[in-house]
Amino acid sequence: MACQGKKLINDPNDVVTEFIEGLVETYPGLQYLDGFPQVKVVLRADVSSETHDKVAVISGGGSGHEPAQAGYVGEGMLTAAICGDVFASPPVDSILAGIRAVTGPVGCLLIVTNYTGDRLNFGLAAEQAKAEGYKVETVIVGDDCALPPRRGIIGRRGLAGTILVNKVAGAAAAAGRSLPDVAAEAKRASEVIGTMGVALSVCTLPCPATSDRLGPEKMELGPGIHGEPGAAVTDLQPVDVIISHVLQEILSTETGYVPITRGNRVVLMVNGLGATPVMELMIAAGKAVPKLQLEHGLAVDRVYTGSFMTSLDMAGFSITIMKSDESILQHLDAATKAPYWPVAVDGNRPPAKIPIAMPLSRSTKSDESLCRPLNLTQQGFLLEMAVESASNAIIGLTDSLNEWDARVGDGDCGSTMYKGATAVLDDMKKHFPLNDAAETISEIGSSIRRVMGGTSGIIYVIMCKAASAHLKANSQADITAKQWAEALEAAITAVSRYGGASAGYRTLLDALIPALEVLKERLDAGDDPVTAFVLSSEAAVAGAESTKHMQAQAGRSSYVSEDILSSVPDPGAMAAASWYRAAALAVEDNYKVS
């Protein structure tokens, strides 16, 4: 069953930018960079990279978790927060803009939640910032205790414990500590913290309909904060029983997720997931404290209760337990002006909007070289037909991709891919130098980078940049079929290197790797290049379909049960197979008449 929640919004595509505008109007200590809609960065109004003499602490991620992370920007906590679209990692350009805006000579610390898209985007931004001369350190926070240790490259999800890590790091930075010291304090905090949530309902997204998988008398243990399924669905229980189970899971000696034993001191956070009344949160806090003291033998030093990291309008709560000592408590108690810690608001109101310090990208190509040629070569014509058909295939598959993704992820794969496909079609009419294959592939990556958020966006950008770099090494005017195969191989290698996935992980690589293998095999056997391309596209489709039988080891699908996965192919693999197949058929159809 699907449900569409009522929302007090205007255009669903504008919810994040309009949230930021309202935030800075409410809290005069905050500003945002003038880069909407691509750049959504909230920063301290009293900080600039030219004058800031302390470590800048930067966090961020997909929106929909408010007040996290923008609500924690303020002296003594975050220096800037990078906002992605709802449940989508912010793009690299936004992260770089935030780093450039607030990072002075002593450097910055990036606090990143443990999700593939966040790791990839913040990681690439960190490497770019280092290349520009900035000092950058990164701490990954994965505090989820709901799921057992898993195989593959996935790890514990980043949940509400991230807020406590932000506070520790912000206090250390405000005290004038060095970048290595601030990073060490944050890392130490991230290693002694555990979180588990309970949901009574799923969240409703601003635009697509949301699957209502929980019945009226059911609850979900260990849900993700992006609407993905949790560890188990069970009958609704009294809050006493729920609290006991959650505390037992967090403090389990079998998983050993947090190094907390009897006699230790702890900090407790009871976090609302978006639609839980304060009364119910306080009931949960009131039950959790004596259970920690009497059943687990722990001294509770601090209790924080409220909505700190939400999942839109999800009903439920999470509990975070953090091992404490005098240093941790000193950082948590330190003064901050972050509005949702919370703090008071002073009356000084600087301008709400300031310009971005430097352009997000500077092309070395002239305006003439980045435009559609008046006359296309045969290869330029075939490339145009292939790109157009591939983009239209994705557009036509949007609803199916969303439907598949709603069952194994956050339900927006089709919408995200649609943004990339339409941007590519629009830009191709004006900007793509189609007679230059290498530069055209690079421009496809630039179009995707501008509009596609989340893991899919950064993966396709990495693919395009790697393939383009390989093609640019070729000095010939026309690219041979073998060189196209090598470019595809370079793209696959880059995605595997940076994302960690490989064949059998239930990702888009399970469509592209079989395609590459068949393409190389048929070319080596002397087949006609067009025939080899078409045969390889059949392998891509078969590979995508085979993901139904794979256990996910990367991405949000890795948190979904095998029973659900076995009924649905991987949306990313199906999207890759769709555009690859469409491109191959377009070349076959048009090569005969070109």
XYZ file of N, CA and C in Angstrom, residues 442-560:
357
model
N 33.125 14.061 -20.754
C 33.416 14.920 -19.594
C 32.254 15.851 -19.304
N 31.655 16.417 -20.366
C 30.531 17.330 -20.178
C 29.283 16.608 -19.671
N 29.110 15.353 -20.069
C 28.009 14.565 -19.499
C 28.186 14.475 -17.986
N 29.412 14.206 -17.553
C 29.694 14.168 -16.119
C 29.400 15.491 -15.441
N 29.734 16.606 -16.104
C 29.470 17.929 -15.517
C 27.971 18.181 -15.387
N 27.193 17.767 -16.395
C 25.740 17.939 -16.319
C 25.164 17.141 -15.161
N 25.618 15.896 -15.020
C 25.134 15.042 -13.933
C 25.541 15.615 -12.583
N 26.773 16.077 -12.494
C 27.279 16.620 -11.230
C 26.463 17.818 -10.777
N 25.936 18.594 -11.718
C 25.198 19.801 -11.382
C 23.834 19.498 -10.766
N 23.195 18.383 -11.163
C 21.800 18.174 -10.762
C 21.533 16.901 -9.987
N 22.407 15.912 -10.100
C 22.132 14.623 -9.452
C 22.807 14.547 -8.095
N 22.011 14.320 -7.054
C 22.557 14.156 -5.727
C 22.742 12.695 -5.377
N 23.152 12.452 -4.148
C 23.248 11.093 -3.634
C 24.368 10.290 -4.259
N 24.356 9.009 -3.962
C 25.408 8.110 -4.421
C 25.400 7.959 -5.934
N 24.215 7.883 -6.547
C 24.144 7.696 -7.995
C 24.858 8.814 -8.728
N 24.632 10.041 -8.300
C 25.250 11.170 -8.970
C 26.757 11.105 -8.964
N 27.346 10.901 -7.801
C 28.807 10.913 -7.717
C 29.400 9.724 -8.441
N 28.709 8.590 -8.434
C 29.224 7.410 -9.144
C 29.288 7.679 -10.643
N 28.239 8.278 -11.192
C 28.253 8.556 -12.629
C 29.263 9.644 -12.988
N 29.456 10.602 -12.105
C 30.494 11.612 -12.361
C 31.868 10.954 -12.401
N 32.133 10.083 -11.437
C 33.423 9.384 -11.409
C 33.600 8.562 -12.683
N 32.547 7.875 -13.105
C 32.623 7.079 -14.330
C 32.956 7.949 -15.539
N 32.254 9.064 -15.686
C 32.469 9.935 -16.844
C 33.871 10.543 -16.835
N 34.332 10.979 -15.674
C 35.655 11.596 -15.612
C 36.742 10.575 -15.931
N 36.602 9.352 -15.426
C 37.602 8.320 -15.691
C 37.610 7.939 -17.168
N 36.426 7.762 -17.752
C 36.348 7.408 -19.167
C 36.889 8.534 -20.049
N 36.541 9.772 -19.696
C 37.010 10.914 -20.471
C 38.529 11.027 -20.433
N 39.093 10.848 -19.240
C 40.552 10.932 -19.110
C 41.236 9.878 -19.974
N 40.658 8.685 -20.035
C 41.251 7.623 -20.854
C 41.154 7.968 -22.344
N 40.002 8.509 -22.752
C 39.835 8.861 -24.162
C 40.726 10.031 -24.561
N 40.947 10.962 -23.640
C 41.793 12.117 -23.950
C 43.238 11.711 -24.215
N 43.632 10.574 -23.662
C 45.004 10.103 -23.898
C 45.189 9.637 -25.340
N 44.084 9.450 -26.065
C 44.149 9.032 -27.459
C 44.258 10.261 -28.356
N 45.248 10.300 -29.204
C 45.484 11.467 -30.052
C 44.720 11.411 -31.366
N 44.078 10.293 -31.682
C 43.375 10.161 -32.941
C 42.039 10.913 -32.907
N 41.601 11.346 -34.087
C 40.335 12.075 -34.171
C 39.153 11.157 -33.870
N 39.184 9.940 -34.421
C 38.110 8.981 -34.191
C 38.538 7.946 -33.160
N 37.615 7.629 -32.288
C 37.889 6.643 -31.245
C 37.535 5.263 -31.779
N 38.431 4.308 -31.613
C 38.155 2.946 -32.059
C 37.276 2.224 -31.056
N 36.669 1.131 -31.523
C 35.816 0.342 -30.629
C 36.607 -0.174 -29.435
N 37.850 -0.586 -29.675
C 38.672 -1.089 -28.580
C 38.956 0.003 -27.554
N 39.149 1.236 -28.027
C 39.393 2.344 -27.098
C 38.132 2.679 -26.294
N 36.961 2.544 -26.922
C 35.721 2.722 -26.160
C 35.614 1.658 -25.064
N 35.971 0.416 -25.390
C 35.933 -0.651 -24.381
C 36.899 -0.355 -23.246
N 38.081 0.145 -23.592
C 39.072 0.491 -22.559
C 38.568 1.636 -21.685
N 37.853 2.587 -22.296
C 37.292 3.694 -21.515
C 36.233 3.188 -20.534
N 35.384 2.258 -21.002
C 34.400 1.658 -20.103
C 35.093 0.924 -18.964
N 36.156 0.225 -19.273
C 36.905 -0.487 -18.234
C 37.505 0.485 -17.228
N 38.012 1.623 -17.714
C 38.559 2.637 -16.806
C 37.483 3.190 -15.891
N 36.275 3.385 -16.437
C 35.161 3.895 -15.626
C 34.784 2.905 -14.535
N 34.690 1.615 -14.902
C 34.335 0.581 -13.929
C 35.403 0.476 -12.846
N 36.651 0.541 -13.245
C 37.755 0.444 -12.279
C 37.707 1.598 -11.285
N 37.413 2.810 -11.780
C 37.359 3.975 -10.901
C 36.233 3.861 -9.882
N 35.059 3.412 -10.337
C 33.924 3.258 -9.416
C 34.245 2.210 -8.357
N 34.852 1.110 -8.772
C 35.198 0.061 -7.822
C 36.240 0.544 -6.823
N 37.197 1.321 -7.300
C 38.262 1.802 -6.418
C 37.733 2.773 -5.363
N 36.903 3.720 -5.774
C 36.434 4.740 -4.837
C 35.211 4.292 -4.038
N 34.355 3.472 -4.637
C 33.152 3.039 -3.934
C 33.298 1.727 -3.202
N 34.293 0.914 -3.597
C 34.552 -0.341 -2.912
C 33.777 -1.535 -3.430
N 32.828 -1.317 -4.329
C 32.008 -2.428 -4.817
C 32.711 -3.154 -5.961
N 32.260 -4.376 -6.208
C 32.759 -5.163 -7.338
C 31.628 -6.086 -7.787
N 31.932 -7.024 -8.674
C 30.904 -7.929 -9.189
C 30.267 -8.718 -8.047
N 28.950 -8.848 -8.085
C 28.234 -9.608 -7.072
C 27.800 -8.817 -5.862
N 28.069 -7.503 -5.831
C 27.692 -6.672 -4.683
C 26.282 -6.081 -4.826
N 25.594 -6.414 -5.933
C 24.250 -5.888 -6.211
C 24.286 -4.371 -6.403
N 25.036 -3.944 -7.409
C 25.138 -2.538 -7.782
C 25.084 -2.430 -9.297
N 25.213 -1.221 -9.812
C 25.215 -1.024 -11.261
C 26.376 -1.743 -11.941
N 27.433 -2.054 -11.181
C 28.559 -2.776 -11.761
C 28.164 -4.183 -12.204
N 27.109 -4.714 -11.621
C 26.664 -6.053 -12.026
C 25.993 -6.039 -13.397
N 25.700 -4.870 -13.922
C 25.266 -4.744 -15.314
C 26.445 -4.408 -16.223
N 27.325 -3.522 -15.749
C 28.396 -3.022 -16.615
C 29.566 -3.994 -16.748
N 29.880 -4.734 -15.705
C 31.000 -5.675 -15.795
C 30.720 -6.791 -16.804
N 29.545 -7.452 -16.778
C 29.263 -8.440 -17.823
C 29.269 -7.825 -19.228
N 28.772 -6.590 -19.339
C 28.780 -5.927 -20.642
C 30.210 -5.747 -21.147
N 31.090 -5.300 -20.266
C 32.496 -5.105 -20.645
C 33.139 -6.422 -21.052
N 32.871 -7.479 -20.303
C 33.476 -8.775 -20.609
C 33.066 -9.267 -22.000
N 31.777 -9.153 -22.316
C 31.306 -9.592 -23.627
C 31.842 -8.677 -24.727
N 31.867 -7.382 -24.471
C 32.373 -6.432 -25.465
C 33.816 -6.746 -25.835
N 34.658 -6.950 -24.840
C 36.066 -7.262 -25.107
C 36.207 -8.618 -25.805
N 35.421 -9.577 -25.351
C 35.492 -10.917 -25.929
C 35.113 -10.906 -27.406
N 34.021 -10.212 -27.764
C 33.568 -10.195 -29.152
C 34.506 -9.376 -30.038
N 35.050 -8.294 -29.506
C 36.001 -7.507 -30.290
C 37.277 -8.307 -30.550
N 37.759 -9.005 -29.523
C 38.965 -9.829 -29.690
C 38.716 -10.954 -30.696
N 37.451 -11.419 -30.772
C 37.113 -12.494 -31.706
C 36.940 -11.976 -33.133
N 37.017 -10.664 -33.310
C 36.923 -10.085 -34.644
C 35.528 -9.694 -35.063
N 34.567 -9.661 -34.140
C 33.203 -9.270 -34.486
C 33.153 -7.810 -34.930
N 32.153 -7.501 -35.724
C 31.875 -6.115 -36.074
C 31.612 -5.317 -34.784
N 32.195 -4.107 -34.644
C 32.027 -3.343 -33.396
C 30.579 -3.107 -33.006
N 29.707 -2.828 -33.974
C 28.301 -2.583 -33.644
C 27.651 -3.850 -33.101
N 27.937 -4.983 -33.753
C 27.400 -6.260 -33.266
C 27.906 -6.555 -31.860
N 29.199 -6.308 -31.624
C 29.780 -6.535 -30.296
C 29.098 -5.658 -29.249
N 28.807 -4.399 -29.622
C 28.145 -3.468 -28.716
C 26.753 -3.984 -28.352
N 25.995 -4.419 -29.345
C 24.634 -4.906 -29.098
C 24.663 -6.173 -28.241
N 25.575 -7.101 -28.543
C 25.668 -8.322 -27.736
C 26.050 -7.998 -26.292
N 26.928 -7.035 -26.116
C 27.323 -6.655 -24.756
C 26.160 -6.023 -24.005
N 25.266 -5.332 -24.724
C 24.102 -4.734 -24.059
C 23.140 -5.801 -23.566
N 23.066 -6.923 -24.300
C 22.241 -8.038 -23.820
C 22.816 -8.601 -22.527
N 24.147 -8.640 -22.449
C 24.796 -9.102 -21.209
C 24.522 -8.139 -20.062
N 24.456 -6.839 -20.361
C 24.146 -5.849 -19.324
C 22.752 -6.076 -18.751
N 21.791 -6.330 -19.630
C 20.411 -6.569 -19.181
C 20.336 -7.840 -18.341
N 21.006 -8.902 -18.808
C 21.004 -10.158 -18.044
C 21.672 -9.977 -16.687
N 22.760 -9.218 -16.665
C 23.450 -8.972 -15.400
C 22.585 -8.202 -14.421
N 21.862 -7.205 -14.933
C 20.976 -6.434 -14.053
C 19.870 -7.310 -13.485
N 19.288 -8.143 -14.323
C 18.227 -9.035 -13.846
C 18.750 -10.024 -12.805
N 20.004 -10.413 -12.939
C 20.565 -11.402 -12.007
C 20.744 -10.854 -10.598
N 20.645 -9.529 -10.434
C 20.812 -8.958 -9.096
C 19.696 -9.370 -8.145
N 18.583 -9.881 -8.691
C 17.517 -10.397 -7.818
C 18.041 -11.506 -6.906
N 19.043 -12.211 -7.351
C 19.547 -13.366 -6.618
C 20.796 -13.041 -5.808
N 21.112 -11.757 -5.671
C 22.317 -11.357 -4.950
C 21.973 -10.735 -3.601
N 22.826 -10.961 -2.613
C 22.715 -10.294 -1.324
C 23.515 -9.003 -1.398
N 22.845 -7.879 -1.159
C 23.514 -6.586 -1.286
C 24.650 -6.457 -0.275
N 25.771 -5.924 -0.744
C 26.922 -5.682 0.131
C 27.386 -4.239 0.056
N 26.575 -3.380 -0.543
C 26.894 -1.955 -0.623
C 25.591 -1.174 -0.743
N 25.594 0.069 -0.262
C 24.416 0.920 -0.376
C 23.334 0.571 0.620
N 22.194 1.278 0.527
C 21.116 1.095 1.489
C 20.429 -0.253 1.355
N 20.521 -0.876 0.175
C 19.918 -2.196 0.011
C 20.556 -3.224 0.931
N 21.783 -2.953 1.388
C 22.485 -3.915 2.238
C 21.815 -4.081 3.594
N 20.905 -3.156 3.934
C 20.202 -3.251 5.212
C 18.834 -3.935 5.061
N 18.517 -4.389 3.840
C 17.206 -4.972 3.562
C 17.321 -6.494 3.571
